[in-house]
XYZ file of C-alpha atoms in Angstrom:
361
model
C -52.043 -29.383 -11.714
C -52.846 -25.689 -11.362
C -54.091 -23.979 -14.608
C -52.281 -21.235 -16.398
C -55.135 -18.825 -15.569
C -54.651 -19.481 -11.766
C -50.759 -18.755 -12.095
C -51.481 -15.632 -14.054
C -54.004 -14.299 -11.221
C -51.542 -15.286 -8.608
C -48.892 -13.257 -10.206
C -51.349 -10.439 -10.392
C -52.094 -10.603 -6.731
C -48.334 -10.721 -5.711
C -47.777 -7.719 -7.803
C -50.620 -5.766 -6.228
C -49.277 -6.638 -2.899
C -45.780 -5.164 -3.741
C -47.457 -1.979 -4.843
C -49.200 -1.449 -1.370
C -48.123 1.920 0.176
C -45.309 1.630 2.762
C -47.554 3.186 5.363
C -49.771 -0.041 5.396
C -46.923 -2.071 6.667
C -45.629 0.751 8.942
C -48.971 1.062 10.555
C -49.084 -2.575 11.692
C -45.330 -2.253 12.807
C -46.397 0.874 14.881
C -49.351 -0.889 16.535
C -47.065 -3.750 17.667
C -44.478 -1.501 19.029
C -47.187 0.303 20.815
C -48.162 -2.819 22.651
C -44.626 -3.485 23.978
C -44.282 0.098 25.507
C -40.686 1.689 25.732
C -41.933 4.815 27.403
C -45.267 6.852 27.150
C -43.796 9.554 24.866
C -41.998 7.459 22.421
C -44.995 5.085 22.112
C -47.453 7.847 21.650
C -45.020 9.549 19.047
C -44.754 6.153 17.154
C -48.691 5.886 17.193
C -49.277 9.299 15.986
C -46.788 8.944 13.221
C -48.290 5.669 12.217
C -51.775 7.242 12.115
C -50.650 10.110 10.053
C -49.150 7.968 7.465
C -52.035 5.580 7.433
C -54.439 8.371 7.072
C -52.603 9.844 4.159
C -52.501 6.494 2.232
C -55.836 4.920 3.369
C -57.559 5.854 0.199
C -54.884 4.381 -1.879
C -54.982 1.193 0.241
C -58.642 0.902 -0.271
C -58.078 1.171 -4.042
C -55.430 -1.693 -4.064
C -57.665 -3.840 -1.842
C -60.512 -3.393 -4.290
C -58.286 -4.437 -7.166
C -57.223 -7.581 -5.206
C -60.978 -8.712 -4.809
C -61.790 -7.981 -8.466
C -58.599 -10.057 -9.417
C -59.648 -12.981 -7.083
C -63.253 -13.114 -8.610
C -61.761 -14.064 -11.935
C -59.465 -16.795 -10.941
C -60.221 -20.001 -12.847
C -59.802 -23.065 -10.795
C -61.125 -25.649 -13.306
C -58.707 -28.413 -14.178
C -58.135 -28.118 -17.991
C -59.148 -30.944 -20.224
C -56.760 -33.411 -21.816
C -54.635 -31.776 -24.501
C -55.341 -33.190 -27.992
C -52.774 -35.642 -29.310
C -50.077 -34.030 -31.348
C -49.115 -35.235 -34.728
C -45.485 -36.032 -34.939
C -43.629 -33.841 -37.293
C -42.274 -35.323 -40.575
C -38.796 -34.714 -39.451
C -39.278 -37.061 -36.384
C -40.833 -39.960 -38.401
C -38.967 -43.161 -39.143
C -37.821 -43.553 -42.710
C -38.623 -46.507 -44.895
C -37.846 -47.206 -48.588
C -39.711 -49.194 -51.256
C -38.679 -49.518 -54.906
C -39.966 -51.304 -57.990
C -38.483 -51.994 -61.483
C -40.717 -51.734 -64.551
C -39.765 -53.588 -67.724
C -43.175 -53.444 -69.557
C -45.941 -50.822 -69.478
C -47.308 -51.084 -65.963
C -46.691 -52.811 -62.591
C -48.658 -52.681 -59.241
C -47.136 -53.331 -55.867
C -48.777 -53.371 -52.331
C -47.142 -51.716 -49.456
C -48.286 -52.600 -46.068
C -47.800 -49.838 -43.416
C -48.377 -50.211 -39.559
C -47.097 -46.835 -38.324
C -46.569 -43.284 -39.627
C -43.394 -43.103 -41.634
C -41.386 -41.106 -44.237
C -41.697 -43.351 -47.186
C -39.162 -43.116 -50.074
C -40.648 -44.496 -53.218
C -38.232 -45.303 -56.127
C -39.398 -46.141 -59.582
C -37.026 -47.573 -62.193
C -38.058 -48.042 -65.981
C -35.961 -49.789 -68.364
C -37.546 -47.915 -71.211
C -38.922 -48.977 -74.506
C -37.269 -49.746 -77.885
C -36.839 -46.111 -78.793
C -35.125 -44.816 -75.852
C -34.987 -41.084 -75.453
C -32.107 -39.291 -73.687
C -34.819 -37.480 -71.486
C -38.417 -38.303 -70.525
C -40.973 -36.285 -68.467
C -41.949 -38.100 -65.334
C -44.420 -37.233 -62.461
C -46.213 -38.487 -59.371
C -49.947 -39.034 -58.827
C -51.784 -39.542 -55.599
C -55.138 -41.288 -56.033
C -55.134 -40.239 -59.731
C -54.328 -36.645 -59.089
C -51.074 -35.135 -60.029
C -48.920 -34.304 -56.967
C -48.014 -30.600 -56.957
C -44.499 -29.748 -58.125
C -43.721 -33.353 -59.050
C -43.356 -33.181 -62.724
C -39.613 -33.387 -63.588
C -37.234 -34.464 -66.359
C -35.419 -37.602 -66.002
C -32.318 -38.436 -67.824
C -31.452 -41.837 -69.173
C -28.573 -43.231 -67.120
C -27.135 -46.755 -67.247
C -29.932 -47.549 -69.762
C -32.659 -46.728 -67.295
C -34.840 -44.024 -66.033
C -35.079 -43.492 -62.297
C -37.467 -41.426 -60.259
C -37.418 -41.055 -56.473
C -39.580 -38.940 -54.061
C -40.272 -39.107 -50.328
C -43.815 -38.971 -49.034
C -44.923 -38.352 -45.260
C -47.552 -40.962 -44.426
C -48.792 -39.582 -41.019
C -52.485 -40.827 -40.966
C -55.072 -42.873 -42.693
C -55.720 -40.091 -45.163
C -52.127 -40.367 -46.404
C -52.719 -43.940 -47.495
C -53.935 -44.720 -50.878
C -52.458 -45.098 -54.397
C -49.233 -43.408 -55.298
C -48.152 -43.746 -58.960
C -45.127 -42.702 -60.928
C -45.506 -42.134 -64.575
C -42.817 -41.816 -67.352
C -44.381 -39.845 -70.178
C -47.645 -41.585 -71.197
C -46.205 -45.131 -71.709
C -45.095 -46.470 -68.386
C -46.733 -46.581 -64.992
C -45.648 -48.088 -61.594
C -48.368 -47.959 -58.918
C -47.813 -48.316 -55.052
C -50.817 -49.102 -53.095
C -50.256 -48.153 -49.428
C -52.480 -49.681 -47.012
C -52.660 -51.346 -43.446
C -52.857 -55.146 -43.317
C -56.132 -56.446 -44.613
C -58.525 -58.673 -42.746
C -58.935 -62.241 -43.992
C -61.806 -62.685 -46.364
C -64.998 -63.651 -44.390
C -67.782 -65.912 -45.645
C -69.736 -64.704 -48.688
C -73.010 -66.265 -47.401
C -74.896 -64.638 -44.526
C -75.047 -66.187 -41.100
C -78.480 -67.415 -40.168
C -79.805 -67.778 -36.629
C -83.085 -67.815 -34.796
C -85.111 -65.322 -32.652
C -83.982 -65.747 -29.037
C -80.947 -67.733 -29.897
C -77.255 -66.702 -29.546
C -74.736 -66.508 -32.460
C -70.801 -66.046 -32.745
C -69.398 -63.913 -35.637
C -65.585 -64.310 -36.048
C -62.862 -62.457 -37.761
C -59.178 -63.147 -38.089
C -55.901 -61.843 -39.488
C -53.684 -64.215 -41.417
C -50.720 -65.614 -39.618
C -48.404 -64.042 -42.120
C -49.764 -60.591 -41.252
C -48.661 -58.534 -38.316
C -50.749 -58.611 -35.231
C -53.099 -55.574 -34.795
C -53.012 -53.384 -31.769
C -56.566 -54.359 -30.768
C -59.999 -55.109 -32.270
C -63.266 -53.268 -32.607
C -66.684 -54.313 -33.737
C -69.366 -52.078 -35.416
C -72.941 -52.549 -36.699
C -74.277 -50.927 -39.750
C -76.933 -48.365 -38.990
C -78.171 -46.966 -42.354
C -75.142 -45.268 -43.900
C -73.145 -45.215 -40.759
C -71.531 -47.601 -38.414
C -71.987 -47.585 -34.503
C -69.350 -49.186 -32.360
C -70.521 -52.092 -30.312
C -69.726 -51.764 -26.615
C -69.823 -55.056 -24.683
C -69.262 -53.045 -21.436
C -72.467 -50.963 -22.025
C -74.600 -54.009 -22.909
C -73.035 -57.058 -21.174
C -76.250 -59.153 -21.356
C -76.597 -58.800 -25.192
C -72.894 -58.582 -26.438
C -69.609 -60.282 -25.684
C -66.317 -59.660 -27.368
C -63.263 -61.743 -27.124
C -60.001 -60.698 -28.775
C -57.063 -62.989 -29.172
C -54.192 -61.383 -31.092
C -54.988 -62.243 -34.675
C -58.620 -63.316 -33.961
C -61.713 -61.816 -32.493
C -65.254 -62.912 -31.808
C -68.560 -61.234 -31.174
C -71.257 -63.233 -29.466
C -74.683 -61.760 -29.712
C -77.209 -63.134 -27.315
C -81.052 -63.214 -27.083
C -81.404 -62.319 -30.833
C -84.278 -60.134 -32.083
C -85.113 -59.008 -35.557
C -83.225 -55.701 -34.899
C -80.005 -57.580 -34.537
C -80.055 -58.559 -38.187
C -77.879 -56.705 -40.580
C -74.150 -56.121 -41.504
C -71.485 -56.394 -38.847
C -67.899 -55.009 -39.231
C -64.760 -56.137 -37.466
C -61.928 -53.639 -37.283
C -58.210 -54.571 -36.930
C -56.730 -51.449 -35.321
C -53.300 -50.350 -36.263
C -51.552 -47.105 -35.466
C -51.723 -45.814 -39.083
C -55.236 -47.123 -39.866
C -58.081 -49.586 -39.145
C -58.914 -52.229 -41.717
C -62.486 -53.670 -41.937
C -64.096 -57.050 -42.617
C -67.825 -57.421 -42.828
C -70.332 -60.361 -42.442
C -74.170 -60.394 -42.708
C -76.426 -61.786 -40.045
C -80.068 -62.847 -40.636
C -82.380 -63.528 -37.788
C -85.404 -65.623 -38.575
C -88.203 -67.277 -36.610
C -88.483 -71.061 -36.077
C -91.461 -71.205 -38.403
C -89.496 -69.585 -41.180
C -87.714 -72.717 -42.522
C -91.131 -74.615 -42.436
C -92.745 -72.219 -44.978
C -91.291 -73.866 -48.060
C -92.398 -77.445 -46.881
C -95.836 -76.050 -46.120
C -96.057 -74.485 -49.518
C -94.905 -77.835 -51.039
C -97.568 -79.704 -49.131
C -100.281 -77.468 -50.086
C -99.293 -77.810 -53.808
C -99.297 -81.669 -53.525
C -102.828 -81.529 -51.787
C -104.061 -79.191 -54.615
C -102.713 -81.641 -57.217
C -104.052 -84.743 -55.619
C -107.458 -83.020 -55.342
C -107.315 -82.294 -58.872
C -106.512 -85.693 -60.044
C -109.233 -87.166 -57.845
C -111.848 -84.864 -59.329
C -110.717 -85.547 -62.747
C -110.858 -89.313 -62.224
C -114.319 -89.050 -60.696
C -115.642 -87.092 -63.581
C -114.153 -89.656 -65.890
C -115.753 -92.619 -64.066
C -119.117 -90.861 -64.285
C -118.837 -90.562 -68.101
C -117.729 -94.144 -68.568
C -120.848 -95.430 -66.312
C -123.129 -93.269 -68.458
C -121.744 -94.614 -71.653
C -121.886 -98.155 -70.411
C -125.692 -97.981 -69.466
C -126.577 -96.830 -72.952
C -124.779 -99.709 -74.575
C -126.648 -102.274 -72.618
C -130.175 -100.831 -73.479
C -129.368 -101.022 -77.174
C -128.909 -104.898 -77.315
C -131.945 -105.507 -75.460
C -133.905 -103.598 -77.939
C -132.328 -105.573 -80.815
C -133.065 -108.815 -79.000
C -136.646 -107.864 -78.642
C -136.970 -107.128 -82.304
C -135.274 -110.273 -83.195
C -137.658 -112.369 -80.931
C -140.804 -110.709 -82.621
C -139.285 -110.661 -86.110
C -140.771 -114.016 -87.332
C -144.233 -113.269 -86.239
C -144.276 -109.647 -87.677
C -142.822 -111.198 -91.044
C -145.515 -113.867 -91.178
C -148.192 -111.356 -90.555
C -146.780 -109.062 -93.256
C -146.898 -112.052 -95.705
C -150.562 -112.821 -94.860
C -151.463 -109.143 -95.401
C -149.861 -109.238 -98.849
C -151.728 -112.355 -99.905
């Protein structure tokens, strides 16, 4: 496909050729007629005439040729890049309607969207006990009042009714849309793409050098996503995982409402948060799961700690018993010596007593 610049310069060249002096073309015509020869005089006359005209317009011809060369130097022959996708105007979007009836003070309703749409939201409030003929109503988007949305609503058929059309064209258009009747009643519409089914709360644990499979799914009652993407948390950002770029490390299998990510030859760097994204036209919804990569010695650490504690406890008990046995043996030897002494005294007692009597006499 030729570029607009090339077409522009081609038109410039054509216009320059049209501006060439008539003598330029007559000169070549005269030269051709000379070669044919219809008589010496006529040929000479035509040749002289052509030379005269060419001589008069030669400077102008040189100037035109110079312009052609300058124009050709600026011709852009590069192929233009792909045009950015155009957003559909709101008038060409399909229309959808959602409504809710409020009988109390507040009500919340979730609206799932797959594609851009002109969404008509209708709020109906049955009112309170003291029904006024008019109430002031307004719309809010993510807590902020929508510009020019404050209106006065009349009581009709014993109800207040408020309607507004919103153009939902991208992910930024999704969120919370609320209609408020005065300061008493509120109906909230939460606009979002279908959410991924809840994943496991606990992290997946695997070992260094091993392989692990992380799975995500969409509930059977939800619409099928267009495709699935996988991401890995990198600080505050998310990096998309490419199985084509690293076929020996990653493998992605998508199956309508399910997707699986296989990570092979695990390293410590593979640990962290992984996000699966269900891609719809209007938005991408995320689910996440944590992966922990540990060594084979890691599970043994608690048991080793327990064994060490048991060994220390047994050693302490043995030392205590040993010290107690030493004290018992020492006390036992002291008790044995004392009866021997008493026995000796008893054995020597009559002799000593008779000797004492003799001394007294």
